[in-house]
């Protein structure tokens, strides 16, 4: 069983690029990071199944915004590496949630530097920029909405009363550091924002091509292909009804068999993943010096 556990964990780490040097979750000892172990962000982001399905849902939701889609269309290798954005999102969210304060700030600065070069013009002549505060808000809110919905629907017990609102208030810190201005601080505000934004959304030929590329994306390993297909269906099931209709998904909800299979898969993954981002972040945050004090001064006050 130990061999199976390690094999599953290693496969998950490869899928999200864990251990590739993209993030340092171990230093400095004692630093709680931007949120800390008692935060709603740690609780929401701590389940792999919820994060992967929520990430898939976010991709389908985000691509309905013409300017968000244009950045992907013009500035990424989406045809050859459809899952690359999901992997990079996992690294960014994992690092900014569970990494130390300095590591989170480094990742944010890296993304801001990339955004500075992501700009262009839509087919209708409308200009776009990844530094646009409104576009940053769209990407942030759709991600957080989908991660939270996935955690509620597919994750284990453990969320506390008020976590949904607290989650939006906490994670807004990241989006503001990226350049967003107005952001929702509660779940109700996030839902209202999505409704207000609906008139700006479109499903056109570009949307169809990017969505089809995601639907056809092959698994990195044939052994995990069934799990990949299940995650895809579960992600689509998280979409708001109106977004599913825009994509033409006729039966977006999971069947009873698929729901049962996802629960079994999620349980197996929780058993297998023992040294993921939450565990490493917890070890770093809990590290003490010989006098029994947090090694990093940020642990004694606000994390930033």
PDB file of C-alpha atoms in Angstrom:
ATOM      1  CA  UNK A   1       0.000   0.000   0.000  1.00  0.00           C
ATOM      2  CA  UNK A   2       2.897   2.358   0.686  1.00  0.00           C
ATOM      3  CA  UNK A   3       4.122   1.900  -2.875  1.00  0.00           C
ATOM      4  CA  UNK A   4       0.645   2.693  -4.241  1.00  0.00           C
ATOM      5  CA  UNK A   5       0.360   5.762  -2.030  1.00  0.00           C
ATOM      6  CA  UNK A   6       3.712   7.114  -3.179  1.00  0.00           C
ATOM      7  CA  UNK A   7       2.926   6.377  -6.837  1.00  0.00           C
ATOM      8  CA  UNK A   8      -0.388   8.251  -6.696  1.00  0.00           C
ATOM      9  CA  UNK A   9       1.166  11.189  -4.884  1.00  0.00           C
ATOM     10  CA  UNK A  10       4.040  11.373  -7.374  1.00  0.00           C
ATOM     11  CA  UNK A  11       1.594  11.379 -10.295  1.00  0.00           C
ATOM     12  CA  UNK A  12      -0.367  14.240  -8.748  1.00  0.00           C
ATOM     13  CA  UNK A  13       2.821  16.200  -8.124  1.00  0.00           C
ATOM     14  CA  UNK A  14       3.841  15.769 -11.760  1.00  0.00           C
ATOM     15  CA  UNK A  15       0.420  16.897 -12.944  1.00  0.00           C
ATOM     16  CA  UNK A  16       0.622  20.222 -11.105  1.00  0.00           C
ATOM     17  CA  UNK A  17       4.374  20.704 -11.486  1.00  0.00           C
ATOM     18  CA  UNK A  18       5.056  20.217  -7.790  1.00  0.00           C
ATOM     19  CA  UNK A  19       8.788  19.920  -7.175  1.00  0.00           C
ATOM     20  CA  UNK A  20       9.798  21.600 -10.445  1.00  0.00           C
ATOM     21  CA  UNK A  21      11.223  24.583  -8.584  1.00  0.00           C
ATOM     22  CA  UNK A  22       8.327  26.877  -9.487  1.00  0.00           C
ATOM     23  CA  UNK A  23       7.534  27.574  -5.826  1.00  0.00           C
ATOM     24  CA  UNK A  24       9.346  27.311  -2.501  1.00  0.00           C
ATOM     25  CA  UNK A  25       6.920  26.293   0.221  1.00  0.00           C
ATOM     26  CA  UNK A  26       9.529  25.475   2.877  1.00  0.00           C
ATOM     27  CA  UNK A  27      11.134  28.847   3.617  1.00  0.00           C
ATOM     28  CA  UNK A  28      11.497  30.897   5.715  1.00  0.00           C
ATOM     29  CA  UNK A  29      10.617  28.744   8.736  1.00  0.00           C
ATOM     30  CA  UNK A  30       7.907  30.269  10.901  1.00  0.00           C
ATOM     31  CA  UNK A  31       6.427  32.503   8.199  1.00  0.00           C
ATOM     32  CA  UNK A  32       2.638  31.970   7.985  1.00  0.00           C
ATOM     33  CA  UNK A  33       2.401  33.532   4.533  1.00  0.00           C
ATOM     34  CA  UNK A  34      -0.263  35.933   3.348  1.00  0.00           C
ATOM     35  CA  UNK A  35      -3.135  34.049   5.014  1.00  0.00           C
ATOM     36  CA  UNK A  36      -1.898  31.539   7.578  1.00  0.00           C
ATOM     37  CA  UNK A  37      -3.099  28.083   8.685  1.00  0.00           C
ATOM     38  CA  UNK A  38      -6.338  29.313  10.263  1.00  0.00           C
ATOM     39  CA  UNK A  39      -7.583  31.090   7.155  1.00  0.00           C
ATOM     40  CA  UNK A  40     -10.547  30.282   4.952  1.00  0.00           C
ATOM     41  CA  UNK A  41      -8.174  30.325   1.970  1.00  0.00           C
ATOM     42  CA  UNK A  42      -6.189  27.431   3.455  1.00  0.00           C
ATOM     43  CA  UNK A  43      -9.376  25.451   4.078  1.00  0.00           C
ATOM     44  CA  UNK A  44     -10.859  26.069   0.626  1.00  0.00           C
ATOM     45  CA  UNK A  45      -7.644  25.425  -1.316  1.00  0.00           C
ATOM     46  CA  UNK A  46      -6.624  22.338   0.656  1.00  0.00           C
ATOM     47  CA  UNK A  47      -8.371  19.627  -1.372  1.00  0.00           C
ATOM     48  CA  UNK A  48      -6.850  18.482  -4.664  1.00  0.00           C
ATOM     49  CA  UNK A  49     -10.092  17.220  -6.216  1.00  0.00           C
ATOM     50  CA  UNK A  50     -11.876  20.493  -5.487  1.00  0.00           C
ATOM     51  CA  UNK A  51      -9.008  22.552  -6.872  1.00  0.00           C
ATOM     52  CA  UNK A  52      -8.609  20.600 -10.118  1.00  0.00           C
ATOM     53  CA  UNK A  53     -12.349  20.518 -10.853  1.00  0.00           C
ATOM     54  CA  UNK A  54     -12.743  24.143  -9.815  1.00  0.00           C
ATOM     55  CA  UNK A  55      -9.838  25.085 -12.063  1.00  0.00           C
ATOM     56  CA  UNK A  56     -11.454  23.347 -15.027  1.00  0.00           C
ATOM     57  CA  UNK A  57     -14.750  25.125 -14.392  1.00  0.00           C
ATOM     58  CA  UNK A  58     -12.935  28.456 -14.158  1.00  0.00           C
ATOM     59  CA  UNK A  59     -11.319  27.943 -17.566  1.00  0.00           C
ATOM     60  CA  UNK A  60     -14.695  27.340 -19.216  1.00  0.00           C
ATOM     61  CA  UNK A  61     -16.214  30.333 -17.432  1.00  0.00           C
ATOM     62  CA  UNK A  62     -13.322  32.721 -18.098  1.00  0.00           C
ATOM     63  CA  UNK A  63     -13.184  32.025 -21.830  1.00  0.00           C
ATOM     64  CA  UNK A  64     -16.697  33.451 -22.241  1.00  0.00           C
ATOM     65  CA  UNK A  65     -15.248  36.935 -21.754  1.00  0.00           C
ATOM     66  CA  UNK A  66     -13.914  38.122 -25.142  1.00  0.00           C
ATOM     67  CA  UNK A  67     -11.001  40.100 -23.704  1.00  0.00           C
ATOM     68  CA  UNK A  68      -9.956  37.318 -21.342  1.00  0.00           C
ATOM     69  CA  UNK A  69     -10.123  34.843 -24.216  1.00  0.00           C
ATOM     70  CA  UNK A  70      -8.095  37.136 -26.471  1.00  0.00           C
ATOM     71  CA  UNK A  71      -5.180  37.025 -24.068  1.00  0.00           C
ATOM     72  CA  UNK A  72      -5.212  33.229 -24.204  1.00  0.00           C
ATOM     73  CA  UNK A  73      -5.699  33.179 -27.987  1.00  0.00           C
ATOM     74  CA  UNK A  74      -2.914  35.633 -28.787  1.00  0.00           C
ATOM     75  CA  UNK A  75      -0.361  34.960 -26.066  1.00  0.00           C
ATOM     76  CA  UNK A  76      -0.405  31.261 -25.162  1.00  0.00           C
ATOM     77  CA  UNK A  77       0.170  27.833 -26.685  1.00  0.00           C
ATOM     78  CA  UNK A  78      -3.398  26.757 -25.998  1.00  0.00           C
ATOM     79  CA  UNK A  79      -3.566  24.499 -29.062  1.00  0.00           C
ATOM     80  CA  UNK A  80      -0.594  22.379 -27.963  1.00  0.00           C
ATOM     81  CA  UNK A  81      -0.737  22.833 -24.193  1.00  0.00           C
ATOM     82  CA  UNK A  82      -4.335  23.284 -23.141  1.00  0.00           C
ATOM     83  CA  UNK A  83      -3.687  22.102 -19.597  1.00  0.00           C
ATOM     84  CA  UNK A  84      -0.640  24.329 -19.208  1.00  0.00           C
ATOM     85  CA  UNK A  85      -2.722  27.213 -17.888  1.00  0.00           C
ATOM     86  CA  UNK A  86      -4.373  24.912 -15.354  1.00  0.00           C
ATOM     87  CA  UNK A  87      -0.932  23.781 -14.184  1.00  0.00           C
ATOM     88  CA  UNK A  88       0.370  27.340 -13.895  1.00  0.00           C
ATOM     89  CA  UNK A  89      -2.760  28.396 -12.023  1.00  0.00           C
ATOM     90  CA  UNK A  90      -2.267  25.516  -9.581  1.00  0.00           C
ATOM     91  CA  UNK A  91       1.321  26.588  -8.965  1.00  0.00           C
ATOM     92  CA  UNK A  92       0.340  30.234  -8.469  1.00  0.00           C
ATOM     93  CA  UNK A  93      -2.609  29.520  -6.175  1.00  0.00           C
ATOM     94  CA  UNK A  94      -0.644  26.932  -4.201  1.00  0.00           C
ATOM     95  CA  UNK A  95       2.335  29.237  -3.823  1.00  0.00           C
ATOM     96  CA  UNK A  96       0.410  32.368  -2.875  1.00  0.00           C
ATOM     97  CA  UNK A  97      -1.802  30.420  -0.459  1.00  0.00           C
ATOM     98  CA  UNK A  98       0.674  28.095   1.245  1.00  0.00           C
ATOM     99  CA  UNK A  99       4.025  29.732   0.506  1.00  0.00           C
ATOM    100  CA  UNK A 100       5.801  32.211   2.743  1.00  0.00           C
ATOM    101  CA  UNK A 101       5.105  35.914   2.407  1.00  0.00           C
ATOM    102  CA  UNK A 102       8.184  36.578   0.293  1.00  0.00           C
ATOM    103  CA  UNK A 103       7.439  33.656  -2.015  1.00  0.00           C
ATOM    104  CA  UNK A 104       3.862  34.838  -2.518  1.00  0.00           C
ATOM    105  CA  UNK A 105       5.079  38.338  -3.342  1.00  0.00           C
ATOM    106  CA  UNK A 106       7.638  36.904  -5.782  1.00  0.00           C
ATOM    107  CA  UNK A 107       4.963  34.921  -7.625  1.00  0.00           C
ATOM    108  CA  UNK A 108       2.692  37.963  -7.800  1.00  0.00           C
ATOM    109  CA  UNK A 109       5.521  40.100  -9.183  1.00  0.00           C
ATOM    110  CA  UNK A 110       6.273  37.406 -11.772  1.00  0.00           C
ATOM    111  CA  UNK A 111       2.666  37.376 -12.983  1.00  0.00           C
ATOM    112  CA  UNK A 112       2.566  41.171 -13.111  1.00  0.00           C
ATOM    113  CA  UNK A 113       5.679  41.158 -15.288  1.00  0.00           C
ATOM    114  CA  UNK A 114       4.021  38.687 -17.672  1.00  0.00           C
ATOM    115  CA  UNK A 115       0.802  40.711 -17.742  1.00  0.00           C
ATOM    116  CA  UNK A 116       2.731  43.798 -18.842  1.00  0.00           C
ATOM    117  CA  UNK A 117       3.294  42.160 -22.239  1.00  0.00           C
ATOM    118  CA  UNK A 118      -0.191  40.645 -22.690  1.00  0.00           C
ATOM    119  CA  UNK A 119      -2.111  43.180 -24.739  1.00  0.00           C
ATOM    120  CA  UNK A 120      -3.632  43.407 -28.185  1.00  0.00           C
ATOM    121  CA  UNK A 121      -6.771  44.013 -30.206  1.00  0.00           C
ATOM    122  CA  UNK A 122      -9.933  41.944 -30.625  1.00  0.00           C
ATOM    123  CA  UNK A 123     -11.269  41.196 -34.132  1.00  0.00           C
ATOM    124  CA  UNK A 124     -13.783  44.038 -33.704  1.00  0.00           C
ATOM    125  CA  UNK A 125     -11.006  46.525 -32.933  1.00  0.00           C
ATOM    126  CA  UNK A 126     -11.474  46.596 -29.158  1.00  0.00           C
ATOM    127  CA  UNK A 127      -8.166  46.797 -27.322  1.00  0.00           C
ATOM    128  CA  UNK A 128      -7.371  44.623 -24.333  1.00  0.00           C
ATOM    129  CA  UNK A 129      -4.665  44.395 -21.689  1.00  0.00           C
ATOM    130  CA  UNK A 130      -4.012  41.835 -18.975  1.00  0.00           C
ATOM    131  CA  UNK A 131      -3.313  44.799 -16.683  1.00  0.00           C
ATOM    132  CA  UNK A 132      -6.902  46.049 -17.047  1.00  0.00           C
ATOM    133  CA  UNK A 133      -8.348  46.141 -13.488  1.00  0.00           C
ATOM    134  CA  UNK A 134     -11.769  45.023 -14.753  1.00  0.00           C
ATOM    135  CA  UNK A 135     -10.264  42.029 -16.545  1.00  0.00           C
ATOM    136  CA  UNK A 136      -8.199  41.124 -13.478  1.00  0.00           C
ATOM    137  CA  UNK A 137     -11.399  41.193 -11.436  1.00  0.00           C
ATOM    138  CA  UNK A 138     -13.129  38.870 -13.916  1.00  0.00           C
ATOM    139  CA  UNK A 139     -10.338  36.297 -13.821  1.00  0.00           C
ATOM    140  CA  UNK A 140     -10.083  36.457 -10.037  1.00  0.00           C
ATOM    141  CA  UNK A 141     -13.794  36.254  -9.250  1.00  0.00           C
ATOM    142  CA  UNK A 142     -14.442  33.388 -11.659  1.00  0.00           C
ATOM    143  CA  UNK A 143     -11.555  31.385 -10.209  1.00  0.00           C
ATOM    144  CA  UNK A 144     -12.560  31.974  -6.597  1.00  0.00           C
ATOM    145  CA  UNK A 145     -16.221  31.261  -7.339  1.00  0.00           C
ATOM    146  CA  UNK A 146     -15.355  27.944  -8.977  1.00  0.00           C
ATOM    147  CA  UNK A 147     -12.826  26.903  -6.315  1.00  0.00           C
ATOM    148  CA  UNK A 148     -15.325  27.626  -3.546  1.00  0.00           C
ATOM    149  CA  UNK A 149     -18.197  25.858  -5.308  1.00  0.00           C
ATOM    150  CA  UNK A 150     -15.991  22.819  -5.928  1.00  0.00           C
ATOM    151  CA  UNK A 151     -14.837  22.749  -2.300  1.00  0.00           C
ATOM    152  CA  UNK A 152     -18.439  22.876  -1.081  1.00  0.00           C
ATOM    153  CA  UNK A 153     -19.688  20.268  -3.533  1.00  0.00           C
ATOM    154  CA  UNK A 154     -16.780  17.839  -3.806  1.00  0.00           C
ATOM    155  CA  UNK A 155     -14.525  18.514  -0.821  1.00  0.00           C
ATOM    156  CA  UNK A 156     -14.506  16.953   2.651  1.00  0.00           C
ATOM    157  CA  UNK A 157     -16.213  18.399   5.703  1.00  0.00           C
ATOM    158  CA  UNK A 158     -14.272  21.134   7.434  1.00  0.00           C
ATOM    159  CA  UNK A 159     -15.499  24.496   6.185  1.00  0.00           C
ATOM    160  CA  UNK A 160     -16.646  26.754   8.993  1.00  0.00           C
ATOM    161  CA  UNK A 161     -19.719  29.030   9.122  1.00  0.00           C
ATOM    162  CA  UNK A 162     -18.878  32.254   7.372  1.00  0.00           C
ATOM    163  CA  UNK A 163     -16.001  30.746   5.391  1.00  0.00           C
ATOM    164  CA  UNK A 164     -17.586  31.560   2.023  1.00  0.00           C
ATOM    165  CA  UNK A 165     -17.660  35.309   2.697  1.00  0.00           C
ATOM    166  CA  UNK A 166     -14.317  35.270   4.496  1.00  0.00           C
ATOM    167  CA  UNK A 167     -12.762  33.464   1.535  1.00  0.00           C
ATOM    168  CA  UNK A 168     -13.661  36.237  -0.902  1.00  0.00           C
ATOM    169  CA  UNK A 169     -12.477  38.915   1.522  1.00  0.00           C
ATOM    170  CA  UNK A 170      -9.133  37.166   2.093  1.00  0.00           C
ATOM    171  CA  UNK A 171      -8.269  36.257  -1.470  1.00  0.00           C
ATOM    172  CA  UNK A 172      -9.094  39.748  -2.734  1.00  0.00           C
ATOM    173  CA  UNK A 173      -5.659  40.657  -1.345  1.00  0.00           C
ATOM    174  CA  UNK A 174      -4.006  38.685  -4.168  1.00  0.00           C
ATOM    175  CA  UNK A 175      -6.074  40.288  -6.926  1.00  0.00           C
ATOM    176  CA  UNK A 176      -5.423  43.774  -5.558  1.00  0.00           C
ATOM    177  CA  UNK A 177      -1.693  43.100  -5.523  1.00  0.00           C
ATOM    178  CA  UNK A 178      -2.035  42.062  -9.183  1.00  0.00           C
ATOM    179  CA  UNK A 179      -3.692  45.375 -10.010  1.00  0.00           C
ATOM    180  CA  UNK A 180      -7.433  44.871  -9.559  1.00  0.00           C
ATOM    181  CA  UNK A 181      -9.359  47.666  -7.883  1.00  0.00           C
ATOM    182  CA  UNK A 182     -12.984  46.829  -7.060  1.00  0.00           C
ATOM    183  CA  UNK A 183     -13.520  43.262  -5.854  1.00  0.00           C
ATOM    184  CA  UNK A 184     -16.371  41.478  -4.073  1.00  0.00           C
ATOM    185  CA  UNK A 185     -15.861  40.842  -0.366  1.00  0.00           C
ATOM    186  CA  UNK A 186     -18.714  38.348   0.023  1.00  0.00           C
ATOM    187  CA  UNK A 187     -20.196  35.433  -1.877  1.00  0.00           C
ATOM    188  CA  UNK A 188     -23.376  37.406  -2.566  1.00  0.00           C
ATOM    189  CA  UNK A 189     -21.350  40.268  -4.041  1.00  0.00           C
ATOM    190  CA  UNK A 190     -19.469  37.801  -6.244  1.00  0.00           C
ATOM    191  CA  UNK A 191     -22.722  36.286  -7.525  1.00  0.00           C
ATOM    192  CA  UNK A 192     -24.124  39.756  -8.222  1.00  0.00           C
ATOM    193  CA  UNK A 193     -20.936  40.695 -10.081  1.00  0.00           C
ATOM    194  CA  UNK A 194     -21.231  37.652 -12.355  1.00  0.00           C
ATOM    195  CA  UNK A 195     -24.827  38.572 -13.162  1.00  0.00           C
ATOM    196  CA  UNK A 196     -23.825  42.153 -14.005  1.00  0.00           C
ATOM    197  CA  UNK A 197     -21.051  40.924 -16.286  1.00  0.00           C
ATOM    198  CA  UNK A 198     -23.209  38.513 -18.296  1.00  0.00           C
ATOM    199  CA  UNK A 199     -24.087  41.072 -21.034  1.00  0.00           C
ATOM    200  CA  UNK A 200     -20.359  41.352 -21.846  1.00  0.00           C
ATOM    201  CA  UNK A 201     -19.927  37.606 -22.393  1.00  0.00           C
ATOM    202  CA  UNK A 202     -19.899  35.839 -25.744  1.00  0.00           C
ATOM    203  CA  UNK A 203     -19.640  32.346 -27.174  1.00  0.00           C
ATOM    204  CA  UNK A 204     -18.191  32.582 -30.670  1.00  0.00           C
ATOM    205  CA  UNK A 205     -15.908  30.566 -32.922  1.00  0.00           C
ATOM    206  CA  UNK A 206     -12.856  31.380 -30.830  1.00  0.00           C
ATOM    207  CA  UNK A 207     -14.615  30.248 -27.676  1.00  0.00           C
ATOM    208  CA  UNK A 208     -15.706  27.040 -29.361  1.00  0.00           C
ATOM    209  CA  UNK A 209     -12.183  26.214 -30.548  1.00  0.00           C
ATOM    210  CA  UNK A 210     -10.573  26.791 -27.152  1.00  0.00           C
ATOM    211  CA  UNK A 211     -13.326  24.852 -25.372  1.00  0.00           C
ATOM    212  CA  UNK A 212     -13.000  21.939 -27.798  1.00  0.00           C
ATOM    213  CA  UNK A 213      -9.243  21.874 -27.263  1.00  0.00           C
ATOM    214  CA  UNK A 214      -9.828  21.571 -23.520  1.00  0.00           C
ATOM    215  CA  UNK A 215     -12.456  18.871 -24.005  1.00  0.00           C
ATOM    216  CA  UNK A 216     -10.125  16.878 -26.282  1.00  0.00           C
ATOM    217  CA  UNK A 217      -6.985  17.307 -24.178  1.00  0.00           C
ATOM    218  CA  UNK A 218      -5.320  13.932 -23.719  1.00  0.00           C
ATOM    219  CA  UNK A 219      -4.190  12.787 -20.293  1.00  0.00           C
ATOM    220  CA  UNK A 220      -0.449  12.945 -19.527  1.00  0.00           C
ATOM    221  CA  UNK A 221      -0.595   9.234 -18.685  1.00  0.00           C
ATOM    222  CA  UNK A 222      -3.046   6.636 -20.086  1.00  0.00           C
ATOM    223  CA  UNK A 223      -3.505   5.241 -16.583  1.00  0.00           C
ATOM    224  CA  UNK A 224      -4.997   8.508 -15.369  1.00  0.00           C
ATOM    225  CA  UNK A 225      -7.200   9.119 -18.422  1.00  0.00           C
ATOM    226  CA  UNK A 226     -10.404   7.863 -16.701  1.00  0.00           C
ATOM    227  CA  UNK A 227      -9.760  10.191 -13.761  1.00  0.00           C
ATOM    228  CA  UNK A 228      -9.120  13.053 -16.178  1.00  0.00           C
ATOM    229  CA  UNK A 229     -12.449  12.496 -17.919  1.00  0.00           C
ATOM    230  CA  UNK A 230     -14.219  12.372 -14.558  1.00  0.00           C
ATOM    231  CA  UNK A 231     -12.581  15.597 -13.416  1.00  0.00           C
ATOM    232  CA  UNK A 232     -13.643  17.238 -16.681  1.00  0.00           C
ATOM    233  CA  UNK A 233     -17.290  16.233 -16.216  1.00  0.00           C
ATOM    234  CA  UNK A 234     -17.193  17.341 -12.584  1.00  0.00           C
ATOM    235  CA  UNK A 235     -15.717  20.696 -13.568  1.00  0.00           C
ATOM    236  CA  UNK A 236     -18.398  21.312 -16.188  1.00  0.00           C
ATOM    237  CA  UNK A 237     -21.057  20.461 -13.597  1.00  0.00           C
ATOM    238  CA  UNK A 238     -19.834  23.381 -11.477  1.00  0.00           C
ATOM    239  CA  UNK A 239     -20.699  25.979 -14.121  1.00  0.00           C
ATOM    240  CA  UNK A 240     -23.656  28.296 -13.581  1.00  0.00           C
ATOM    241  CA  UNK A 241     -26.623  27.116 -15.652  1.00  0.00           C
ATOM    242  CA  UNK A 242     -26.392  30.108 -17.978  1.00  0.00           C
ATOM    243  CA  UNK A 243     -22.689  29.460 -18.654  1.00  0.00           C
ATOM    244  CA  UNK A 244     -23.339  25.790 -19.382  1.00  0.00           C
ATOM    245  CA  UNK A 245     -26.050  26.798 -21.862  1.00  0.00           C
ATOM    246  CA  UNK A 246     -23.710  29.248 -23.594  1.00  0.00           C
ATOM    247  CA  UNK A 247     -21.235  26.410 -24.119  1.00  0.00           C
ATOM    248  CA  UNK A 248     -23.998  24.097 -25.321  1.00  0.00           C
ATOM    249  CA  UNK A 249     -23.488  21.519 -22.566  1.00  0.00           C
ATOM    250  CA  UNK A 250     -26.775  19.646 -22.670  1.00  0.00           C
ATOM    251  CA  UNK A 251     -26.340  17.543 -19.550  1.00  0.00           C
ATOM    252  CA  UNK A 252     -23.910  19.380 -17.300  1.00  0.00           C
ATOM    253  CA  UNK A 253     -24.789  17.668 -14.020  1.00  0.00           C
ATOM    254  CA  UNK A 254     -23.005  14.524 -12.853  1.00  0.00           C
ATOM    255  CA  UNK A 255     -24.877  11.252 -13.112  1.00  0.00           C
ATOM    256  CA  UNK A 256     -25.267   9.276  -9.860  1.00  0.00           C
ATOM    257  CA  UNK A 257     -22.566   6.863 -11.042  1.00  0.00           C
ATOM    258  CA  UNK A 258     -20.156   9.690 -11.874  1.00  0.00           C
ATOM    259  CA  UNK A 259     -20.836  11.373  -8.529  1.00  0.00           C
ATOM    260  CA  UNK A 260     -20.142   8.094  -6.709  1.00  0.00           C
ATOM    261  CA  UNK A 261     -16.953   7.565  -8.719  1.00  0.00           C
ATOM    262  CA  UNK A 262     -15.761  11.091  -7.948  1.00  0.00           C
ATOM    263  CA  UNK A 263     -16.303  10.590  -4.218  1.00  0.00           C
ATOM    264  CA  UNK A 264     -14.260   7.393  -4.308  1.00  0.00           C
ATOM    265  CA  UNK A 265     -11.511   9.027  -6.349  1.00  0.00           C
ATOM    266  CA  UNK A 266     -11.408  12.083  -4.093  1.00  0.00           C
ATOM    267  CA  UNK A 267     -11.110   9.865  -1.028  1.00  0.00           C
ATOM    268  CA  UNK A 268      -8.242   7.914  -2.562  1.00  0.00           C
ATOM    269  CA  UNK A 269      -6.415  11.127  -3.428  1.00  0.00           C
ATOM    270  CA  UNK A 270      -6.816  12.510   0.099  1.00  0.00           C
ATOM    271  CA  UNK A 271      -5.339   9.268   1.432  1.00  0.00           C
ATOM    272  CA  UNK A 272      -2.424   9.391  -0.994  1.00  0.00           C
ATOM    273  CA  UNK A 273      -1.430  13.073  -0.962  1.00  0.00           C
ATOM    274  CA  UNK A 274       0.499  13.482   2.272  1.00  0.00           C
ATOM    275  CA  UNK A 275       3.209  15.970   1.341  1.00  0.00           C
ATOM    276  CA  UNK A 276       1.330  18.480  -0.763  1.00  0.00           C
ATOM    277  CA  UNK A 277       1.215  22.259  -0.494  1.00  0.00           C
ATOM    278  CA  UNK A 278      -0.949  22.399   2.683  1.00  0.00           C
ATOM    279  CA  UNK A 279       1.299  19.968   4.575  1.00  0.00           C
ATOM    280  CA  UNK A 280       4.482  21.774   3.611  1.00  0.00           C
ATOM    281  CA  UNK A 281       2.988  25.169   4.335  1.00  0.00           C
ATOM    282  CA  UNK A 282       1.883  23.962   7.764  1.00  0.00           C
ATOM    283  CA  UNK A 283       5.355  22.623   8.587  1.00  0.00           C
ATOM    284  CA  UNK A 284       6.974  25.902   7.594  1.00  0.00           C
ATOM    285  CA  UNK A 285       4.467  28.053   9.466  1.00  0.00           C
ATOM    286  CA  UNK A 286       4.798  25.918  12.614  1.00  0.00           C
ATOM    287  CA  UNK A 287       8.606  25.908  12.668  1.00  0.00           C
ATOM    288  CA  UNK A 288      10.030  27.317  15.912  1.00  0.00           C
ATOM    289  CA  UNK A 289      13.506  28.291  17.030  1.00  0.00           C
ATOM    290  CA  UNK A 290      15.260  26.749  20.040  1.00  0.00           C
ATOM    291  CA  UNK A 291      13.548  29.202  22.380  1.00  0.00           C
ATOM    292  CA  UNK A 292      10.142  28.076  21.170  1.00  0.00           C
ATOM    293  CA  UNK A 293       9.410  31.259  19.250  1.00  0.00           C
ATOM    294  CA  UNK A 294       8.417  31.576  15.578  1.00  0.00           C
ATOM    295  CA  UNK A 295      11.576  31.840  13.521  1.00  0.00           C
ATOM    296  CA  UNK A 296      10.144  34.434  11.175  1.00  0.00           C
ATOM    297  CA  UNK A 297       9.017  37.810  12.495  1.00  0.00           C
ATOM    298  CA  UNK A 298       5.918  37.757  10.257  1.00  0.00           C
ATOM    299  CA  UNK A 299       4.558  34.867  12.322  1.00  0.00           C
ATOM    300  CA  UNK A 300       4.154  37.187  15.320  1.00  0.00           C
ATOM    301  CA  UNK A 301       2.001  39.753  13.525  1.00  0.00           C
ATOM    302  CA  UNK A 302       0.043  40.330  10.353  1.00  0.00           C
ATOM    303  CA  UNK A 303       1.067  38.245   7.362  1.00  0.00           C
ATOM    304  CA  UNK A 304       0.594  41.084   4.886  1.00  0.00           C
TER     305      UNK A 304
END
